[in-house]
Coordinates of N, CA, C and O in Angstrom, one line a residue:
M252 N -30.3 0.9 36.0 CA -29.8 1.1 37.3 C -28.5 0.3 37.4 O -28.5 -0.9 37.1
I253 N -27.5 0.9 38.0 CA -26.2 0.1 38.2 C -26.3 -0.5 39.5 O -26.6 0.1 40.6
Q254 N -25.9 -1.8 39.6 CA -25.9 -2.5 40.8 C -24.4 -3.0 41.1 O -23.8 -3.7 40.1
K255 N -23.9 -2.9 42.2 CA -22.6 -3.3 42.5 C -22.7 -4.8 42.8 O -23.6 -5.3 43.5
I256 N -21.8 -5.6 42.2 CA -21.7 -7.0 42.4 C -20.4 -7.4 43.1 O -19.3 -6.9 42.6
S257 N -20.4 -8.2 44.1 CA -19.2 -8.6 44.8 C -18.8 -9.9 44.2 O -19.5 -10.8 44.0
L258 N -17.5 -9.9 43.7 CA -16.9 -11.1 43.2 C -15.7 -11.5 44.0 O -15.0 -10.8 44.6
S259 N -15.6 -12.9 44.1 CA -14.4 -13.4 44.8 C -13.2 -13.1 43.8 O -13.3 -12.8 42.7
Q260 N -12.0 -13.2 44.5 CA -10.8 -13.0 43.6 C -10.8 -14.0 42.5 O -10.4 -13.6 41.3
K261 N -11.2 -15.2 42.7 CA -11.2 -16.3 41.7 C -12.2 -15.9 40.6 O -11.9 -16.0 39.4
E262 N -13.3 -15.4 40.9 CA -14.4 -15.0 39.9 C -13.9 -13.8 39.1 O -14.1 -13.7 38.0
E263 N -13.3 -12.8 39.8 CA -12.8 -11.6 39.2 C -11.7 -12.0 38.2 O -11.7 -11.5 37.1
N264 N -10.8 -12.9 38.6 CA -9.7 -13.3 37.7 C -10.3 -14.0 36.4 O -9.8 -13.8 35.4
K265 N -11.3 -14.9 36.7 CA -11.9 -15.6 35.5 C -12.6 -14.6 34.6 O -12.4 -14.7 33.4
F266 N -13.3 -13.6 35.2 CA -13.9 -12.6 34.4 C -12.9 -11.9 33.5 O -13.1 -11.6 32.3
L267 N -11.8 -11.4 34.2 CA -10.7 -10.7 33.5 C -10.1 -11.5 32.4 O -9.9 -11.1 31.3
E268 N -9.9 -12.9 32.6 CA -9.4 -13.7 31.6 C -10.3 -13.8 30.5 O -9.9 -13.8 29.2
D269 N -11.6 -13.9 30.7 CA -12.6 -14.0 29.6 C -12.6 -12.7 28.8 O -12.7 -12.8 27.6
V270 N -12.5 -11.6 29.5 CA -12.5 -10.3 28.7 C -11.3 -10.3 27.8 O -11.3 -9.9 26.7
M271 N -10.1 -10.6 28.4 CA -8.8 -10.7 27.6 C -8.9 -11.6 26.4 O -8.4 -11.3 25.4
R272 N -9.5 -12.8 26.7 CA -9.6 -13.8 25.6 C -10.5 -13.2 24.5 O -10.2 -13.4 23.3
G273 N -11.6 -12.5 24.9 CA -12.5 -11.9 23.9 C -11.7 -10.8 23.2 O -11.9 -10.7 21.9
M274 N -10.9 -10.0 23.8 CA -10.1 -9.0 23.2 C -9.1 -9.6 22.2 O -8.9 -9.1 21.1
D275 N -8.5 -10.7 22.6 CA -7.5 -11.4 21.7 C -8.3 -11.9 20.5 O -7.7 -11.8 19.4
K276 N -9.4 -12.4 20.6 CA -10.1 -13.0 19.5 C -10.5 -11.8 18.5 O -10.4 -12.0 17.3
Q277 N -10.9 -10.7 19.1 CA -11.2 -9.5 18.3 C -10.0 -9.0 17.5 O -10.0 -8.7 16.3
Q278 N -8.8 -9.0 18.2 CA -7.6 -8.6 17.6 C -7.2 -9.5 16.5 O -6.7 -9.1 15.4
E279 N -7.3 -10.8 16.7 CA -7.0 -11.8 15.7 C -7.9 -11.6 14.5 O -7.3 -11.7 13.3
A280 N -9.2 -11.3 14.7 CA -10.1 -11.1 13.5 C -9.7 -9.9 12.7 O -9.7 -9.8 11.5
M281 N -9.3 -8.8 13.5 CA -8.9 -7.6 12.9 C -7.6 -7.8 12.0 O -7.4 -7.3 10.9
I282 N -6.6 -8.5 12.6 CA -5.4 -8.8 11.9 C -5.7 -9.7 10.6 O -5.1 -9.3 9.5
K283 N -6.6 -10.7 10.7 CA -6.9 -11.5 9.6 C -7.6 -10.6 8.5 O -7.2 -10.7 7.3
K284 N -8.4 -9.7 8.9 CA -9.1 -8.8 7.9 C -8.1 -7.8 7.3 O -8.1 -7.7 6.0
A285 N -7.2 -7.4 8.0 CA -6.1 -6.5 7.5 C -5.2 -7.2 6.5 O -4.9 -6.7 5.5
D286 N -4.9 -8.4 6.9 CA -4.1 -9.3 5.9 C -4.8 -9.5 4.6 O -4.3 -9.5 3.5
E287 N -6.2 -9.8 4.7 CA -7.0 -9.9 3.5 C -7.0 -8.6 2.7 O -6.8 -8.7 1.4
I288 N -7.1 -7.5 3.3 CA -7.1 -6.2 2.6 C -5.7 -6.0 2.0 O -5.7 -5.6 0.8
I289 N -4.6 -6.3 2.7 CA -3.3 -6.1 2.1 C -3.1 -7.0 0.9 O -2.6 -6.6 -0.2
E290 N -3.6 -8.3 1.0 CA -3.5 -9.2 -0.2 C -4.3 -8.7 -1.3 O -3.9 -8.7 -2.5
N291 N -5.6 -8.2 -1.1 CA -6.4 -7.6 -2.2 C -5.7 -6.4 -2.8 O -5.8 -6.3 -4.0
V292 N -5.1 -5.5 -2.0 CA -4.4 -4.4 -2.6 C -3.2 -4.8 -3.4 O -3.0 -4.3 -4.5
A293 N -2.5 -5.7 -3.0 CA -1.3 -6.3 -3.7 C -1.8 -6.8 -5.1 O -1.2 -6.6 -6.1
E294 N -2.9 -7.6 -5.0 CA -3.4 -8.2 -6.3 C -3.9 -7.1 -7.2 O -3.7 -7.2 -8.4
F295 N -4.6 -6.1 -6.7 CA -5.0 -5.0 -7.5 C -3.9 -4.2 -8.1 O -3.9 -3.9 -9.3
E296 N -2.9 -4.0 -7.3 CA -1.6 -3.3 -7.8 C -1.0 -4.1 -9.0 O -0.6 -3.6 -10.0
E297 N -0.9 -5.4 -8.8 CA -0.4 -6.3 -9.9 C -1.2 -6.2 -11.1 O -0.7 -6.1 -12.2
N298 N -2.6 -6.2 -11.0 CA -3.4 -6.1 -12.2 C -3.3 -4.7 -12.9 O -3.3 -4.7 -14.1
V299 N -3.1 -3.7 -12.1 CA -2.9 -2.3 -12.7 C -1.6 -2.3 -13.5 O -1.5 -1.7 -14.5
R300 N -0.6 -2.9 -12.8 CA 0.7 -2.8 -13.5 C 0.6 -3.6 -14.9 O 1.2 -3.2 -15.9
R301 N 0.0 -4.8 -14.8 CA -0.2 -5.6 -16.0 C -1.0 -4.8 -17.1 O -0.6 -4.8 -18.3
E302 N -2.1 -4.3 -16.7 CA -2.9 -3.5 -17.6 C -2.1 -2.3 -18.2 O -2.2 -2.1 -19.4
F303 N -1.4 -1.6 -17.4 CA -0.6 -0.5 -17.8 C 0.5 -0.9 -18.8 O 0.7 -0.3 -19.9
A304 N 1.1 -2.0 -18.5 CA 2.2 -2.6 -19.4 C 1.5 -2.9 -20.8 O 2.1 -2.6 -21.9
M305 N 0.3 -3.5 -20.7 CA -0.4 -4.0 -21.9 C -0.8 -2.8 -22.8 O -0.5 -2.7 -24.0
Y306 N -1.4 -1.7 -22.2 CA -1.8 -0.6 -22.9 C -0.6 0.2 -23.4 O -0.6 0.9 -24.5
S307 N 0.5 0.3 -22.6 CA 1.7 1.0 -23.0 C 2.3 0.3 -24.3 O 2.7 1.0 -25.2
A308 N 2.4 -1.0 -24.3 CA 2.9 -1.8 -25.4 C 2.0 -1.6 -26.6 O 2.5 -1.3 -27.7
K309 N 0.7 -1.5 -26.4 CA -0.2 -1.3 -27.5 C -0.1 0.1 -28.1 O 0.0 0.3 -29.3
Y310 N 0.1 1.1 -27.2 CA 0.3 2.5 -27.6 C 1.6 2.6 -28.4 O 1.6 3.3 -29.5
I311 N 2.6 2.1 -27.9 CA 3.9 2.2 -28.6 C 3.8 1.5 -29.9 O 4.4 2.0 -30.9
H312 N 3.2 0.4 -30.0 CA 3.0 -0.4 -31.3 C 2.3 0.5 -32.3 O 2.7 0.7 -33.5
E313 N 1.1 1.2 -31.8 CA 0.4 2.0 -32.7 C 1.2 3.2 -33.2 O 1.1 3.6 -34.4
V314 N 1.9 3.8 -32.3 CA 2.7 5.0 -32.6 C 3.8 4.7 -33.6 O 4.1 5.4 -34.6
K315 N 4.4 3.5 -33.3 CA 5.6 3.1 -34.1 C 5.2 2.7 -35.6 O 5.9 3.0 -36.5
Y316 N 4.0 2.0 -35.7 CA 3.6 1.5 -37.0 C 2.5 2.3 -37.7 O 2.1 1.8 -38.7
N317 N 2.0 3.3 -37.1 CA 1.0 4.1 -37.8 C 1.4 5.5 -38.1 O 2.2 6.2 -37.8

């Protein structure tokens, strides 16, 4: 059951500030997680490039000398 609650302007302002603070914290957490994902993707990309270069060099060596 929904019950209407009367708040003073001061209480309402505090409630809204608390809600906004909570939203800010959620946004900060989401940004931090996105930064971690971007960092992981960049690291993965670097590893793939390194592996590709290594296998390319190995293939070229095998073709050239076999």
